[in-house]
Amino acid sequence: MIADIVFILMLMTGTFFVITAAWGLVKFPDIYTRLHAVSKASTFGFAFIVLAVAFRMGTGTDITKAVTAVVFQFVTTPIAAHMIARVAIQRGIKPLGQNREVIDFPETGFAPEDEHEKKEARTN
Amino acid sequence: MDLLPFPFPHIFFTGLLLALTLLLYRVVRGPHVLDRIMAADSITLVIICLMGIWQVTVGTSFFFDAILALSVVGFIGTIALAKYLERGGLIH
């Protein structure tokens, strides 16, 4: 009984965090803030859901596989997020904010492309 | 077949499908390629969560291998696309 309640609470927490990550990915205005939303919250929700399922299933092999998947995801999601952010900086995508003109981008040979201005130009 | 080992799995399926819909919106509408890449990465994650809840619902446990493999494939796909878009290519 207690195990059922804990299982359902963990599933609810994980689903809540996954929905929060997706909603942040839709709602946030900038590529860096979108990375911030999606790389933390979705990993947290994933860990909750997979560990809940593993402890519900119960055998040692399943728990080992689930813990391996969660540890792998916790290691690799920041790497992917940092690589995407580095590509964005190399491409010259400026973050939104007050001091966005002050930020010094490295010389990479790409023409600087601005996401926000491009979207405004598309809608106009 | 006992299809409901725990009450109301439809809530979690509905929530995760809502998240999948939001991520698909970002994939379709994303202003830049990088938005599409990270939305696709998160779609892999949400599909893994759906597979986990689905295997509890059915009552099997052989989706854990698929969970492990799919997380590896999602990470490698994201890294490959990011390295493809990076300056210098795969080999600097």
PDB file of N, CA and C in Angstrom, chain A residues 41-95:
ATOM      1  N   ALA A  41      15.093  20.120 -16.119  1.00  0.00           N
ATOM      2  CA  ALA A  41      13.815  19.612 -15.640  1.00  0.00           C
ATOM      3  C   ALA A  41      13.456  18.267 -16.266  1.00  0.00           C
ATOM      4  N   SER A  42      13.774  18.095 -17.559  1.00  0.00           N
ATOM      5  CA  SER A  42      13.399  16.830 -18.181  1.00  0.00           C
ATOM      6  C   SER A  42      14.255  15.686 -17.658  1.00  0.00           C
ATOM      7  N   THR A  43      15.527  15.968 -17.336  1.00  0.00           N
ATOM      8  CA  THR A  43      16.369  14.928 -16.753  1.00  0.00           C
ATOM      9  C   THR A  43      15.854  14.502 -15.377  1.00  0.00           C
ATOM     10  N   PHE A  44      15.395  15.477 -14.607  1.00  0.00           N
ATOM     11  CA  PHE A  44      14.864  15.186 -13.270  1.00  0.00           C
ATOM     12  C   PHE A  44      13.600  14.330 -13.362  1.00  0.00           C
ATOM     13  N   GLY A  45      12.694  14.708 -14.274  1.00  0.00           N
ATOM     14  CA  GLY A  45      11.477  13.930 -14.450  1.00  0.00           C
ATOM     15  C   GLY A  45      11.750  12.533 -14.961  1.00  0.00           C
ATOM     16  N   PHE A  46      12.704  12.433 -15.878  1.00  0.00           N
ATOM     17  CA  PHE A  46      13.110  11.117 -16.390  1.00  0.00           C
ATOM     18  C   PHE A  46      13.619  10.222 -15.272  1.00  0.00           C
ATOM     19  N   ALA A  47      14.460  10.787 -14.391  1.00  0.00           N
ATOM     20  CA  ALA A  47      15.004   9.991 -13.282  1.00  0.00           C
ATOM     21  C   ALA A  47      13.891   9.521 -12.357  1.00  0.00           C
ATOM     22  N   PHE A  48      12.938  10.399 -12.056  1.00  0.00           N
ATOM     23  CA  PHE A  48      11.835  10.003 -11.175  1.00  0.00           C
ATOM     24  C   PHE A  48      11.029   8.866 -11.794  1.00  0.00           C
ATOM     25  N   ILE A  49      10.666   9.007 -13.077  1.00  0.00           N
ATOM     26  CA  ILE A  49       9.782   8.017 -13.696  1.00  0.00           C
ATOM     27  C   ILE A  49      10.480   6.673 -13.828  1.00  0.00           C
ATOM     28  N   VAL A  50      11.732   6.679 -14.309  1.00  0.00           N
ATOM     29  CA  VAL A  50      12.412   5.401 -14.554  1.00  0.00           C
ATOM     30  C   VAL A  50      12.738   4.697 -13.237  1.00  0.00           C
ATOM     31  N   LEU A  51      13.135   5.454 -12.205  1.00  0.00           N
ATOM     32  CA  LEU A  51      13.419   4.802 -10.917  1.00  0.00           C
ATOM     33  C   LEU A  51      12.138   4.272 -10.277  1.00  0.00           C
ATOM     34  N   ALA A  52      11.023   4.997 -10.448  1.00  0.00           N
ATOM     35  CA  ALA A  52       9.748   4.501  -9.918  1.00  0.00           C
ATOM     36  C   ALA A  52       9.355   3.194 -10.583  1.00  0.00           C
ATOM     37  N   VAL A  53       9.507   3.150 -11.917  1.00  0.00           N
ATOM     38  CA  VAL A  53       9.173   1.928 -12.649  1.00  0.00           C
ATOM     39  C   VAL A  53      10.078   0.777 -12.228  1.00  0.00           C
ATOM     40  N   ALA A  54      11.361   1.066 -12.043  1.00  0.00           N
ATOM     41  CA  ALA A  54      12.306   0.010 -11.662  1.00  0.00           C
ATOM     42  C   ALA A  54      11.993  -0.542 -10.278  1.00  0.00           C
ATOM     43  N   PHE A  55      11.695   0.327  -9.342  1.00  0.00           N
ATOM     44  CA  PHE A  55      11.401  -0.185  -8.001  1.00  0.00           C
ATOM     45  C   PHE A  55      10.028  -0.835  -7.933  1.00  0.00           C
ATOM     46  N   ARG A  56       9.149  -0.504  -8.871  1.00  0.00           N
ATOM     47  CA  ARG A  56       7.885  -1.216  -8.964  1.00  0.00           C
ATOM     48  C   ARG A  56       8.111  -2.624  -9.503  1.00  0.00           C
ATOM     49  N   MET A  57       8.997  -2.743 -10.495  1.00  0.00           N
ATOM     50  CA  MET A  57       9.246  -4.052 -11.085  1.00  0.00           C
ATOM     51  C   MET A  57       9.954  -4.993 -10.109  1.00  0.00           C
ATOM     52  N   GLY A  58      10.944  -4.473  -9.423  1.00  0.00           N
ATOM     53  CA  GLY A  58      11.405  -5.198  -8.263  1.00  0.00           C
ATOM     54  C   GLY A  58      12.639  -6.062  -8.379  1.00  0.00           C
ATOM     55  N   THR A  59      12.944  -6.657  -9.542  1.00  0.00           N
ATOM     56  CA  THR A  59      14.101  -7.541  -9.581  1.00  0.00           C
ATOM     57  C   THR A  59      15.387  -6.727  -9.682  1.00  0.00           C
ATOM     58  N   GLY A  60      16.491  -7.355  -9.321  1.00  0.00           N
ATOM     59  CA  GLY A  60      17.760  -6.646  -9.266  1.00  0.00           C
ATOM     60  C   GLY A  60      18.278  -6.241 -10.622  1.00  0.00           C
ATOM     61  N   THR A  61      18.013  -7.058 -11.630  1.00  0.00           N
ATOM     62  CA  THR A  61      18.477  -6.734 -12.983  1.00  0.00           C
ATOM     63  C   THR A  61      17.815  -5.461 -13.498  1.00  0.00           C
ATOM     64  N   ASP A  62      16.515  -5.338 -13.251  1.00  0.00           N
ATOM     65  CA  ASP A  62      15.800  -4.150 -13.723  1.00  0.00           C
ATOM     66  C   ASP A  62      16.286  -2.892 -13.016  1.00  0.00           C
ATOM     67  N   ILE A  63      16.527  -3.003 -11.712  1.00  0.00           N
ATOM     68  CA  ILE A  63      16.995  -1.832 -10.972  1.00  0.00           C
ATOM     69  C   ILE A  63      18.387  -1.427 -11.453  1.00  0.00           C
ATOM     70  N   THR A  64      19.217  -2.431 -11.750  1.00  0.00           N
ATOM     71  CA  THR A  64      20.558  -2.117 -12.273  1.00  0.00           C
ATOM     72  C   THR A  64      20.482  -1.403 -13.609  1.00  0.00           C
ATOM     73  N   LYS A  65      19.628  -1.899 -14.497  1.00  0.00           N
ATOM     74  CA  LYS A  65      19.499  -1.262 -15.816  1.00  0.00           C
ATOM     75  C   LYS A  65      18.955   0.155 -15.684  1.00  0.00           C
ATOM     76  N   ALA A  66      17.960   0.334 -14.815  1.00  0.00           N
ATOM     77  CA  ALA A  66      17.365   1.660 -14.666  1.00  0.00           C
ATOM     78  C   ALA A  66      18.346   2.650 -14.055  1.00  0.00           C
ATOM     79  N   VAL A  67      19.097   2.200 -13.048  1.00  0.00           N
ATOM     80  CA  VAL A  67      20.075   3.105 -12.425  1.00  0.00           C
ATOM     81  C   VAL A  67      21.181   3.450 -13.417  1.00  0.00           C
ATOM     82  N   THR A  68      21.566   2.469 -14.253  1.00  0.00           N
ATOM     83  CA  THR A  68      22.558   2.758 -15.295  1.00  0.00           C
ATOM     84  C   THR A  68      22.036   3.794 -16.287  1.00  0.00           C
ATOM     85  N   ALA A  69      20.784   3.645 -16.701  1.00  0.00           N
ATOM     86  CA  ALA A  69      20.208   4.607 -17.639  1.00  0.00           C
ATOM     87  C   ALA A  69      20.116   5.996 -17.026  1.00  0.00           C
ATOM     88  N   VAL A  70      19.733   6.073 -15.741  1.00  0.00           N
ATOM     89  CA  VAL A  70      19.600   7.375 -15.094  1.00  0.00           C
ATOM     90  C   VAL A  70      20.958   8.050 -14.916  1.00  0.00           C
ATOM     91  N   VAL A  71      21.963   7.263 -14.506  1.00  0.00           N
ATOM     92  CA  VAL A  71      23.303   7.841 -14.337  1.00  0.00           C
ATOM     93  C   VAL A  71      23.860   8.305 -15.684  1.00  0.00           C
ATOM     94  N   PHE A  72      23.627   7.506 -16.717  1.00  0.00           N
ATOM     95  CA  PHE A  72      24.080   7.895 -18.051  1.00  0.00           C
ATOM     96  C   PHE A  72      23.402   9.179 -18.507  1.00  0.00           C
ATOM     97  N   GLN A  73      22.112   9.281 -18.234  1.00  0.00           N
ATOM     98  CA  GLN A  73      21.395  10.496 -18.649  1.00  0.00           C
ATOM     99  C   GLN A  73      21.873  11.711 -17.864  1.00  0.00           C
ATOM    100  N   PHE A  74      22.126  11.522 -16.564  1.00  0.00           N
ATOM    101  CA  PHE A  74      22.618  12.637 -15.759  1.00  0.00           C
ATOM    102  C   PHE A  74      24.008  13.079 -16.200  1.00  0.00           C
ATOM    103  N   VAL A  75      24.808  12.152 -16.730  1.00  0.00           N
ATOM    104  CA  VAL A  75      26.140  12.543 -17.196  1.00  0.00           C
ATOM    105  C   VAL A  75      26.057  13.204 -18.557  1.00  0.00           C
ATOM    106  N   THR A  76      25.222  12.677 -19.454  1.00  0.00           N
ATOM    107  CA  THR A  76      25.315  13.100 -20.852  1.00  0.00           C
ATOM    108  C   THR A  76      24.424  14.292 -21.208  1.00  0.00           C
ATOM    109  N   THR A  77      23.376  14.557 -20.452  1.00  0.00           N
ATOM    110  CA  THR A  77      22.518  15.688 -20.821  1.00  0.00           C
ATOM    111  C   THR A  77      23.227  17.043 -20.689  1.00  0.00           C
ATOM    112  N   PRO A  78      24.029  17.312 -19.621  1.00  0.00           N
ATOM    113  CA  PRO A  78      24.777  18.582 -19.612  1.00  0.00           C
ATOM    114  C   PRO A  78      25.799  18.697 -20.729  1.00  0.00           C
ATOM    115  N   ILE A  79      26.355  17.549 -21.152  1.00  0.00           N
ATOM    116  CA  ILE A  79      27.317  17.600 -22.261  1.00  0.00           C
ATOM    117  C   ILE A  79      26.616  18.034 -23.541  1.00  0.00           C
ATOM    118  N   ALA A  80      25.463  17.447 -23.807  1.00  0.00           N
ATOM    119  CA  ALA A  80      24.712  17.820 -25.008  1.00  0.00           C
ATOM    120  C   ALA A  80      24.270  19.279 -24.948  1.00  0.00           C
ATOM    121  N   ALA A  81      23.818  19.724 -23.755  1.00  0.00           N
ATOM    122  CA  ALA A  81      23.378  21.111 -23.628  1.00  0.00           C
ATOM    123  C   ALA A  81      24.538  22.080 -23.834  1.00  0.00           C
ATOM    124  N   HIS A  82      25.708  21.741 -23.282  1.00  0.00           N
ATOM    125  CA  HIS A  82      26.859  22.621 -23.468  1.00  0.00           C
ATOM    126  C   HIS A  82      27.316  22.646 -24.918  1.00  0.00           C
ATOM    127  N   MET A  83      27.207  21.524 -25.608  1.00  0.00           N
ATOM    128  CA  MET A  83      27.613  21.526 -27.017  1.00  0.00           C
ATOM    129  C   MET A  83      26.658  22.353 -27.859  1.00  0.00           C
ATOM    130  N   ILE A  84      25.362  22.257 -27.556  1.00  0.00           N
ATOM    131  CA  ILE A  84      24.396  23.067 -28.311  1.00  0.00           C
ATOM    132  C   ILE A  84      24.602  24.550 -28.032  1.00  0.00           C
ATOM    133  N   ALA A  85      24.891  24.894 -26.769  1.00  0.00           N
ATOM    134  CA  ALA A  85      25.128  26.302 -26.433  1.00  0.00           C
ATOM    135  C   ALA A  85      26.409  26.808 -27.079  1.00  0.00           C
ATOM    136  N   ARG A  86      27.410  25.938 -27.177  1.00  0.00           N
ATOM    137  CA  ARG A  86      28.657  26.369 -27.818  1.00  0.00           C
ATOM    138  C   ARG A  86      28.453  26.611 -29.314  1.00  0.00           C
ATOM    139  N   VAL A  87      27.671  25.755 -29.947  1.00  0.00           N
ATOM    140  CA  VAL A  87      27.360  25.976 -31.363  1.00  0.00           C
ATOM    141  C   VAL A  87      26.582  27.282 -31.538  1.00  0.00           C
ATOM    142  N   ALA A  88      25.662  27.555 -30.595  1.00  0.00           N
ATOM    143  CA  ALA A  88      24.882  28.796 -30.691  1.00  0.00           C
ATOM    144  C   ALA A  88      25.782  30.016 -30.542  1.00  0.00           C
ATOM    145  N   ILE A  89      26.757  29.932 -29.632  1.00  0.00           N
ATOM    146  CA  ILE A  89      27.674  31.064 -29.462  1.00  0.00           C
ATOM    147  C   ILE A  89      28.564  31.213 -30.690  1.00  0.00           C
ATOM    148  N   GLN A  90      29.014  30.097 -31.246  1.00  0.00           N
ATOM    149  CA  GLN A  90      29.832  30.183 -32.456  1.00  0.00           C
ATOM    150  C   GLN A  90      29.059  30.766 -33.624  1.00  0.00           C
ATOM    151  N   ARG A  91      27.781  30.454 -33.692  1.00  0.00           N
ATOM    152  CA  ARG A  91      26.969  30.975 -34.780  1.00  0.00           C
ATOM    153  C   ARG A  91      26.554  32.422 -34.556  1.00  0.00           C
ATOM    154  N   GLY A  92      26.853  32.964 -33.365  1.00  0.00           N
ATOM    155  CA  GLY A  92      26.568  34.358 -33.126  1.00  0.00           C
ATOM    156  C   GLY A  92      25.126  34.656 -32.781  1.00  0.00           C
ATOM    157  N   ILE A  93      24.426  33.703 -32.181  1.00  0.00           N
ATOM    158  CA  ILE A  93      23.057  33.958 -31.739  1.00  0.00           C
ATOM    159  C   ILE A  93      23.123  34.701 -30.423  1.00  0.00           C
ATOM    160  N   LYS A  94      22.567  35.910 -30.398  1.00  0.00           N
ATOM    161  CA  LYS A  94      22.672  36.724 -29.194  1.00  0.00           C
ATOM    162  C   LYS A  94      21.571  36.371 -28.211  1.00  0.00           C
ATOM    163  N   PRO A  95      21.898  36.336 -26.929  1.00  0.00           N
ATOM    164  CA  PRO A  95      20.846  36.142 -25.928  1.00  0.00           C
ATOM    165  C   PRO A  95      20.037  37.415 -25.736  1.00  0.00           C
TER     166      PRO A  95
END
